[in-house]
Short mmCIF file of C-alpha atoms in Angstrom, two decimals:
data_model
loop_
_atom_site.label_atom_id
_atom_site.label_comp_id
_atom_site.label_asym_id
_atom_site.label_seq_id
_atom_site.Cartn_x
_atom_site.Cartn_y
_atom_site.Cartn_z
CA MET A 588 106.47 -33.35 13.68
CA LYS A 589 108.14 -31.13 16.26
CA ALA A 590 106.53 -30.11 19.53
CA ALA A 591 105.94 -26.56 18.29
CA ASP A 592 104.30 -27.91 15.16
CA LEU A 593 102.05 -30.16 17.25
CA VAL A 594 100.91 -27.21 19.37
CA GLY A 595 100.24 -25.04 16.33
CA SER A 596 98.38 -27.81 14.54
CA ALA A 597 96.30 -28.53 17.66
CA ALA A 598 95.29 -24.85 17.92
CA ARG A 599 94.26 -24.72 14.26
CA ASN A 600 92.33 -28.01 14.44
CA THR A 601 90.43 -26.77 17.50
CA LEU A 602 89.02 -23.89 15.49
CA ARG A 603 87.81 -26.06 12.60
CA SER A 604 84.36 -26.51 14.06
CA LYS A 605 83.87 -23.10 15.62
CA LEU A 606 80.32 -23.61 16.91
CA ARG A 607 81.09 -26.93 18.61
CA THR A 608 84.30 -25.59 20.12
CA THR A 609 82.56 -22.41 21.29
CA LEU A 610 79.86 -24.36 23.13
CA THR A 611 82.48 -26.52 24.85
CA VAL A 612 84.54 -23.46 25.77
CA LEU A 613 81.44 -21.79 27.25
CA ALA A 614 80.88 -24.78 29.53
CA LEU A 615 84.46 -24.45 30.79
CA PHE A 616 84.01 -20.68 31.03
CA ILE A 617 81.18 -21.10 33.54
CA GLY A 618 83.29 -23.34 35.76
CA ALA A 619 86.37 -21.11 35.51
CA PHE A 620 84.34 -17.96 36.19
CA THR A 621 82.65 -19.45 39.26
CA LEU A 622 85.80 -21.06 40.66
CA THR A 623 87.78 -17.82 40.24
CA LEU A 624 85.17 -15.74 42.06
CA THR A 625 84.68 -18.19 44.94
CA THR A 626 88.45 -18.55 45.38
CA ALA A 627 88.79 -14.75 45.36
CA VAL A 628 86.08 -14.39 48.02
CA GLY A 629 87.85 -16.91 50.22
CA ALA A 630 91.21 -15.19 49.72
CA GLY A 631 89.74 -11.73 50.37
CA VAL A 632 87.94 -12.57 53.59
CA THR A 633 90.79 -14.76 54.86
CA ASP A 634 93.30 -11.99 54.16
CA TYR A 635 91.14 -9.50 56.05
CA VAL A 636 90.69 -11.80 59.05
CA THR A 637 94.42 -12.60 59.07
CA LYS A 638 95.28 -8.89 59.14
CA GLN A 639 92.78 -8.29 61.92
CA VAL A 640 94.19 -11.16 63.98
CA ALA A 641 97.73 -9.89 63.38
CA SER A 642 96.71 -6.42 64.58
CA LEU A 643 95.28 -7.85 67.79
CA GLY A 644 98.69 -8.72 69.15
CA ALA A 645 98.34 -10.38 72.56
CA ASP A 646 100.69 -13.25 71.74
CA ASP A 647 101.39 -13.91 75.40
CA VAL A 648 97.96 -14.48 76.95
CA PHE A 649 95.38 -17.20 77.43
CA ILE A 650 91.69 -16.52 77.97
CA VAL A 651 91.01 -19.02 80.75
CA THR A 652 87.70 -20.42 81.98
CA ARG A 653 86.93 -23.03 84.56
CA THR A 654 85.98 -26.33 82.95
CA ALA A 655 82.38 -27.27 83.67
CA GLY A 656 81.91 -30.41 85.71
CA ASP A 657 80.66 -33.69 84.28
CA THR A 658 76.86 -33.74 83.83
CA THR A 659 76.54 -37.08 82.05
CA GLU A 660 74.98 -38.71 85.13
CA GLY A 661 72.12 -36.22 85.40
CA PRO A 662 71.81 -32.83 87.10
CA ARG A 663 74.54 -31.79 89.49
CA ALA A 664 73.77 -30.93 93.08
CA TYR A 665 73.75 -27.20 93.83
CA ASP A 666 77.03 -25.88 95.20
CA PRO A 667 77.08 -22.14 96.06
CA LYS A 668 80.85 -22.10 95.62
CA THR A 669 80.68 -23.11 91.96
CA SER A 670 77.18 -22.25 90.82
CA SER A 671 77.27 -20.17 87.65
CA ALA A 672 74.05 -18.45 88.72
CA SER A 673 75.90 -16.96 91.69
CA SER A 674 78.11 -14.92 89.38
CA ALA A 675 75.46 -13.74 86.96
CA THR A 676 75.75 -10.09 86.20
CA GLY A 677 73.24 -9.62 83.45
CA GLY A 678 76.04 -8.44 81.19
CA PRO A 679 76.96 -9.56 77.71
CA ALA A 680 78.56 -12.93 77.13
CA LEU A 681 82.32 -12.74 77.33
CA PRO A 682 84.63 -14.43 74.85
CA GLY A 683 85.47 -17.88 76.01
CA ALA A 684 83.00 -17.79 78.89
CA GLY A 685 80.53 -20.24 77.36
CA GLN A 686 78.62 -22.22 79.98
CA SER A 687 81.62 -22.75 82.26
CA ASP A 688 81.53 -22.32 86.01
CA PRO A 689 82.78 -19.05 87.52
CA MET A 690 86.35 -18.86 88.74
CA THR A 691 87.18 -18.24 92.39
CA GLU A 692 90.25 -16.80 94.09
CA ALA A 693 91.39 -20.38 94.75
CA ASP A 694 91.17 -21.10 91.03
CA LEU A 695 93.29 -18.04 90.27
CA GLU A 696 95.94 -19.17 92.75
CA LYS A 697 95.92 -22.67 91.29
CA LEU A 698 96.26 -21.28 87.78
CA ALA A 699 99.11 -18.96 88.79
CA GLY A 700 100.96 -21.94 90.25
CA ILE A 701 101.18 -23.72 86.90
CA SER A 702 104.73 -23.72 85.54
CA GLY A 703 104.96 -21.33 82.61
CA ILE A 704 102.18 -18.97 83.76
CA SER A 705 103.75 -15.68 84.85
CA ARG A 706 100.64 -13.73 85.94
CA VAL A 707 96.88 -14.18 86.24
CA ASP A 708 94.35 -11.35 86.18
CA PRO A 709 90.63 -11.97 86.79
CA VAL A 710 88.10 -10.43 84.42
CA GLN A 711 85.00 -8.81 85.85
CA ALA A 712 81.78 -8.79 83.83
CA VAL A 713 80.02 -5.45 83.45
CA ALA A 714 76.80 -4.46 81.65
CA VAL A 715 76.82 -0.82 80.54
CA ASP A 716 73.46 0.82 79.80
CA PHE A 717 74.61 3.75 77.67
CA VAL A 718 77.40 6.18 76.80
CA GLN A 719 76.87 9.96 76.83
CA TYR A 720 79.00 13.03 76.24
CA ASN A 721 78.44 16.48 77.70
CA GLY A 722 74.73 15.93 78.42
CA GLY A 723 73.98 14.91 74.84
CA GLY A 724 72.21 11.84 73.49
CA GLN A 725 72.53 8.48 75.18
CA PHE A 726 73.63 5.51 73.06
CA GLU A 727 73.85 1.83 73.87
CA LEU A 728 77.38 0.50 74.28
CA SER A 729 78.77 -2.93 75.04
CA VAL A 730 82.14 -2.96 76.78
CA ASN A 731 84.61 -5.77 76.23
CA PRO A 732 86.48 -6.14 79.55
CA THR A 733 89.33 -8.07 77.87
CA SER A 734 89.99 -5.38 75.26
CA SER A 735 93.05 -3.99 77.01
CA ILE A 736 95.05 -7.16 76.29
CA THR A 737 94.66 -6.70 72.54
CA ARG A 738 95.72 -4.03 70.09
CA ALA A 739 92.85 -2.30 68.32
CA ASP A 740 92.99 -1.05 64.74
CA LEU A 741 92.96 2.63 65.68
CA LEU A 742 91.66 5.52 63.63
CA ALA A 743 93.01 8.03 66.17
CA GLY A 744 94.51 8.10 69.64
CA ALA A 745 96.41 5.41 71.53
CA GLN A 746 95.97 1.87 72.78
CA LEU A 747 94.40 1.14 76.16
CA SER A 748 96.89 0.87 79.02
CA GLU A 749 96.62 -2.08 81.38
CA SER A 750 98.75 -0.45 84.07
CA SER A 751 97.24 3.03 84.03
CA GLY A 752 95.13 4.13 86.99
CA THR A 753 93.14 6.45 84.72
CA ARG A 754 89.78 5.17 83.57
CA GLU A 755 90.35 4.71 79.83
CA LEU A 756 87.95 3.94 77.02
CA ALA A 757 88.29 3.10 73.33
CA LEU A 758 85.17 3.84 71.30
CA PRO A 759 84.18 2.50 67.85
CA ALA A 760 84.41 5.02 64.99
CA ASP A 761 80.63 5.20 64.48
CA TYR A 762 80.20 6.78 67.94
CA VAL A 763 82.20 9.88 66.97
CA ASP A 764 79.42 11.69 65.10
CA ALA A 765 76.67 10.29 67.33
CA LEU A 766 78.25 11.74 70.47
CA GLY A 767 78.77 15.13 68.85
CA PHE A 768 82.50 15.15 68.07
CA SER A 769 83.72 16.82 64.88
CA ASP A 770 86.12 14.00 64.05
CA ALA A 771 87.95 11.07 65.61
CA GLN A 772 90.85 13.20 66.82
CA ASP A 773 88.42 15.60 68.52
CA ALA A 774 87.04 12.68 70.57
CA VAL A 775 90.46 11.68 71.92
CA GLY A 776 90.92 13.07 75.42
CA ALA A 777 87.23 13.77 75.98
CA VAL A 778 85.56 12.60 79.19
CA VAL A 779 82.35 10.67 78.57
CA GLN A 780 79.81 9.22 80.96
CA LEU A 781 78.80 5.56 81.09
CA GLY A 782 75.42 4.73 82.60
CA ILE A 783 75.19 1.49 84.56
CA THR A 784 72.44 -0.06 86.72
CA ASP A 785 73.47 -1.71 89.98
CA VAL A 786 72.09 -4.92 91.50
CA LEU A 787 69.46 -2.93 93.40
CA GLY A 788 68.14 -1.23 90.26
CA ALA A 789 69.71 2.19 90.92
CA ARG A 790 71.32 4.09 88.02
CA HIS A 791 74.92 5.34 88.24
CA GLN A 792 77.20 7.28 85.90
CA VAL A 793 80.92 6.55 85.70
CA ASP A 794 83.28 8.92 83.91
CA GLY A 795 85.92 7.64 81.52
CA THR A 796 88.51 9.28 79.26
CA VAL A 797 88.49 8.39 75.57
CA VAL A 798 92.06 7.49 74.62
CA GLY A 799 91.42 5.90 71.23
CA ILE A 800 88.93 5.56 68.39
CA SER A 801 88.94 2.13 66.73
CA GLN A 802 88.16 1.33 63.13
CA GLU A 803 85.06 -0.69 62.47
CA SER A 804 85.79 -4.28 61.49
CA LEU A 805 84.18 -7.69 61.25
CA LEU A 806 85.96 -8.65 64.45
CA SER A 807 85.07 -5.58 66.50
CA SER A 808 83.35 -6.22 69.82
CA GLY A 809 82.02 -2.85 70.96
CA GLY A 810 83.92 -0.44 73.12
CA GLY A 811 87.09 -1.16 75.02
CA ALA A 812 87.99 -0.42 78.61
CA ASN A 813 91.18 -0.76 80.62
CA PRO A 814 91.24 -2.57 84.02
CA ALA A 815 90.79 0.68 85.96
CA MET A 816 87.63 1.48 84.00
CA VAL A 817 86.27 -2.06 84.32
CA SER A 818 86.91 -2.05 88.09
CA ALA A 819 85.05 1.24 88.50
CA LEU A 820 82.09 -0.09 86.52
CA ALA A 821 82.06 -3.35 88.47
CA GLU A 822 82.12 -1.46 91.76
CA ALA A 823 79.18 0.69 90.71
CA GLN A 824 77.33 -2.38 89.49
CA SER A 825 77.73 -4.20 92.81
CA ALA A 826 76.41 -1.21 94.79
CA GLY A 827 78.93 -2.00 97.50
CA ILE A 828 77.03 -5.13 98.51
CA ASP A 829 79.15 -8.02 99.77
CA THR A 830 77.93 -11.06 97.87
CA GLY A 831 80.47 -13.43 99.39
CA PRO A 832 83.61 -14.85 97.77
CA ALA A 833 84.54 -13.17 94.49
CA ARG A 834 83.62 -15.05 91.34
CA TYR A 835 84.81 -14.24 87.83
CA PRO A 836 83.53 -15.49 84.47
CA LEU A 837 87.07 -15.85 83.19
CA ALA A 838 90.68 -14.82 83.71
CA VAL A 839 93.64 -13.69 81.63
CA ALA A 840 96.78 -15.77 82.11
CA TYR A 841 100.11 -14.41 80.85
CA PHE A 842 103.05 -16.47 79.61
CA ASP A 843 106.39 -15.85 77.92
CA PRO A 844 105.74 -14.54 74.36
CA ALA A 845 109.00 -16.17 73.25
CA LEU A 846 107.48 -19.66 73.62
CA SER A 847 107.20 -21.68 70.44
CA SER A 848 103.86 -22.96 69.14
CA ALA A 849 104.65 -26.42 70.49
CA GLN A 850 105.49 -25.00 73.93
CA VAL A 851 102.29 -22.95 73.97
CA SER A 852 100.32 -26.12 73.13
CA ASP A 853 102.07 -27.99 75.95
CA LEU A 854 101.22 -25.16 78.33
CA GLN A 855 97.57 -25.29 77.21
CA GLU A 856 97.55 -29.01 78.02
CA SER A 857 98.96 -28.29 81.47
CA VAL A 858 96.22 -25.72 82.08
CA ALA A 859 93.60 -28.20 80.85
CA ALA A 860 94.96 -30.90 83.17
CA ALA A 861 94.42 -28.49 86.07
CA GLY A 862 90.72 -28.24 85.21
CA PHE A 863 90.70 -25.09 83.09
CA GLY A 864 90.11 -24.29 79.44
CA ALA A 865 92.70 -22.01 77.82
CA GLN A 866 92.51 -20.31 74.44
CA THR A 867 94.71 -17.75 72.76
CA ILE A 868 93.12 -14.83 70.89
CA GLN A 869 94.07 -16.56 67.65
CA ASP A 870 92.34 -19.78 68.80
CA GLN A 871 89.11 -17.92 69.41
CA LEU A 872 89.18 -16.18 66.04
CA GLY A 873 90.32 -19.31 64.21
CA VAL A 874 86.74 -20.59 64.16
CA ILE A 875 85.89 -17.71 61.82
CA LYS A 876 88.41 -19.03 59.29
CA THR A 877 86.95 -22.51 59.63
CA VAL A 878 83.47 -21.24 58.82
CA ILE A 879 84.79 -19.23 55.87
CA ASP A 880 86.68 -22.23 54.52
CA GLY A 881 83.54 -24.37 54.81
CA ILE A 882 81.38 -21.88 52.91
CA ILE A 883 83.99 -21.41 50.17
CA GLY A 884 84.39 -25.18 49.91
CA VAL A 885 80.66 -25.58 49.21
CA LEU A 886 80.75 -22.82 46.59
CA ASN A 887 83.81 -24.36 44.96
CA ALA A 888 81.98 -27.68 44.78
CA PHE A 889 79.39 -26.10 42.45
CA ALA A 890 82.19 -24.85 40.20
CA ILE A 891 83.76 -28.31 40.12
CA VAL A 892 80.41 -29.82 39.10
CA ALA A 893 80.30 -27.38 36.17
CA LEU A 894 83.82 -28.38 35.18
CA VAL A 895 82.99 -32.09 35.31
CA ALA A 896 79.99 -31.47 33.06
CA ALA A 897 82.26 -29.53 30.70
CA ALA A 898 84.70 -32.45 30.68
CA PHE A 899 82.02 -34.67 29.15
CA GLY A 900 81.49 -31.96 26.55
CA ILE A 901 85.18 -32.12 25.66
CA VAL A 902 85.00 -35.91 25.30
CA ASN A 903 82.00 -35.58 23.00
CA THR A 904 83.61 -32.81 20.94
CA LEU A 905 86.84 -34.72 20.36
CA LEU A 906 85.12 -38.05 19.67
CA MET A 907 83.14 -36.35 16.93
CA SER A 908 86.35 -34.74 15.67
CA VAL A 909 88.11 -38.12 15.56
CA GLN A 910 85.18 -39.58 13.66
CA GLU A 911 85.15 -36.74 11.12
CA ARG A 912 88.93 -36.86 10.63
CA THR A 913 89.31 -40.60 10.25
CA ARG A 914 90.76 -40.36 6.72
CA GLU A 915 93.09 -37.58 7.85
CA ILE A 916 94.36 -39.78 10.68
CA GLY A 917 94.94 -42.62 8.22
CA LEU A 918 96.87 -40.27 5.93
CA MET A 919 99.04 -39.04 8.81
CA LYS A 920 99.85 -42.59 9.83
CA SER A 921 100.61 -43.68 6.28
CA MET A 922 103.08 -40.78 6.01
CA GLY A 923 104.96 -42.09 9.07
CA MET A 924 103.36 -40.21 11.95
CA ARG A 925 103.54 -42.42 15.02
CA ALA A 926 100.61 -43.26 17.27
CA GLY A 927 102.20 -41.33 20.13
CA LYS A 928 102.27 -38.13 18.06
CA ILE A 929 98.63 -38.57 17.08
CA PHE A 930 97.71 -39.15 20.73
CA ALA A 931 99.63 -35.99 21.69
CA LEU A 932 97.94 -33.99 18.91
CA PHE A 933 94.38 -34.76 20.06
CA SER A 934 95.32 -34.40 23.75
CA LEU A 935 96.78 -30.97 23.02
CA GLU A 936 93.55 -30.00 21.25
CA ALA A 937 91.69 -30.83 24.46
CA ALA A 938 94.20 -28.85 26.52
CA PHE A 939 93.86 -25.89 24.15
CA ILE A 940 90.07 -25.94 24.62
CA GLY A 941 90.71 -25.93 28.37
CA PHE A 942 93.12 -23.03 27.98
CA LEU A 943 90.58 -20.95 26.05
CA GLY A 944 87.77 -21.66 28.52
CA SER A 945 89.90 -20.96 31.58
CA LEU A 946 91.49 -17.82 30.13
CA ILE A 947 88.16 -16.27 29.15
CA GLY A 948 86.49 -17.32 32.42
CA VAL A 949 89.32 -16.03 34.63
CA ALA A 950 89.55 -12.74 32.71
CA ALA A 951 85.80 -12.17 32.96
CA ALA A 952 85.84 -12.99 36.68
CA VAL A 953 88.70 -10.56 37.36
CA LEU A 954 86.97 -7.75 35.44
CA ALA A 955 83.59 -8.37 37.09
CA GLY A 956 85.17 -8.85 40.51
CA SER A 957 87.22 -5.66 40.28
CA ALA A 958 84.11 -3.67 39.40
CA LEU A 959 82.19 -5.33 42.25
CA ASN A 960 85.02 -4.60 44.69
CA ALA A 961 84.96 -0.92 43.79
CA ALA A 962 81.17 -0.75 44.16
CA LEU A 963 81.14 -2.55 47.52
CA SER A 964 84.07 -0.54 48.91
CA ALA A 965 82.25 2.69 48.10
CA GLY A 966 78.89 1.39 49.36
CA PRO A 967 77.96 -1.43 51.78
CA LEU A 968 81.55 -2.17 52.87
CA SER A 969 82.71 1.45 53.20
CA SER A 970 82.62 1.08 56.99
CA LEU A 971 85.15 -1.79 56.87
CA PRO A 972 88.40 -0.21 55.64
CA GLY A 973 90.93 -2.67 54.32
CA LEU A 974 88.37 -5.29 53.28
CA ASN A 975 88.55 -6.39 49.65
CA ILE A 976 85.80 -8.96 49.44
CA LEU A 977 87.34 -10.32 46.24
CA LEU A 978 91.13 -10.74 46.28
CA PHE A 979 92.59 -12.08 43.05
CA GLU A 980 95.96 -13.69 43.74
CA PRO A 981 98.18 -14.46 40.71
CA GLY A 982 99.13 -17.85 42.12
CA ALA A 983 95.50 -18.85 42.61
CA ILE A 984 94.56 -17.70 39.10
CA MET A 985 97.40 -19.71 37.57
CA GLY A 986 96.37 -22.70 39.65
CA ILE A 987 92.78 -22.49 38.40
CA MET A 988 93.90 -22.29 34.77
CA LEU A 989 96.26 -25.24 35.17
CA LEU A 990 93.53 -27.24 36.93
CA ILE A 991 91.05 -26.65 34.11
CA MET A 992 93.64 -27.43 31.45
CA ALA A 993 94.51 -30.63 33.30
CA ILE A 994 90.82 -31.63 33.44
CA ALA A 995 90.51 -30.90 29.74
CA PHE A 996 93.70 -32.84 28.92
CA ILE A 997 92.52 -35.88 30.88
CA SER A 998 89.11 -35.66 29.22
CA GLY A 999 90.82 -35.74 25.82
CA THR A 1000 92.81 -38.91 26.49
CA LEU A 1001 89.93 -41.23 25.53
CA PRO A 1002 89.35 -39.68 22.07
CA ALA A 1003 93.11 -39.31 21.60
CA SER A 1004 93.67 -42.95 22.45
CA ARG A 1005 90.99 -43.99 19.97
CA ALA A 1006 92.61 -41.89 17.26
CA ALA A 1007 96.06 -43.32 18.00
CA ARG A 1008 94.78 -46.92 17.71
CA LYS A 1009 93.14 -46.50 14.29
CA ASN A 1010 94.42 -48.72 11.50
CA PRO A 1011 95.80 -46.53 8.68
CA ILE A 1012 94.44 -48.74 5.86
CA ASP A 1013 90.93 -48.90 7.35
CA SER A 1014 91.05 -45.18 8.03
CA LEU A 1015 91.93 -44.35 4.40
CA ARG A 1016 89.00 -46.46 3.21
CA TYR A 1017 86.58 -44.74 5.60
CA GLU A 1018 83.77 -42.86 3.89
#
């Protein structure tokens, strides 16, 4: 019997007991359906995060913090030069700041002296109370002081300029209507007022020019401000009071963007050896991917459990088939069909069951997922352009189908082996 004949015979034999085969296929369908959807969710969110990280740019900077001292031997003695309380501003937590000690001018000089670091800029923490335009409503706004080193996903306008002396702001898209602008382009160039409370409790307003409107995204962190804007806010916040040596929650260290990944890692180790912690933008956002991968892994585990349960169903189905077709097996052997061919025949039947279950499950998942994508994009996720929560990749779909067929094939080896070992004379006598 030729290979094509074996495949055709296996397909026909699978459909002999339609009810039994249908129940087994349904068990595989559940696993294939679940695994396809969970894989698509992982691919969709990962693709979105990857695009967001790529749009950030900033391939030549570290976010640097001062490594906290060792506290394993109990509380540390108070040191006004390094106390984190001395630099508290009441503002929002900055990326990478954690619980590290504030950085001093001496730290900045030490960091700038590390081979491979071309420039170091301190980052000042500011806590904005509100944003207002032309005497209208006041709305809460958090300002990310490191936003000028990244590239925002803009809806209108231009990126923040690090070197400009103009106080520049980038506002999220949902502030356009709230502040009274007709559209995103109308907001570009407008001068808005930021309210800020100084250390003495007095309220100040600082003007800033809107240069860009950023798209909303999962990775957005409020409004953006260039160094000139941050400096003006920090000056208003300090109320001109000399609080002693300057302290900064973190700093931005620049290096050659042409460095390879290995060279960047070596430079990070050099910074760490000097007593600082250094992370790239991609390092900070990489934790998001880790969390996503963990969640998808747990969901995939449930799909695998369903497939394992279905594998036992395949074993049971084919064992019953072997039992029912004992005389047929004896006849095939007596007519010269070798044991290897019989083994291949029953194994192919198992693989065909796997093919049916995976094909139906994957097709149903793609149809349901496409409909869900359309509904979410027009509803709850409409504010996150570019996010397809379910991304069906052809390679992943093929991989799922091959995986399920492989599980089915392996499950069929036990019944196939039993069929191949049957004695033809005993089989022909079987009643």
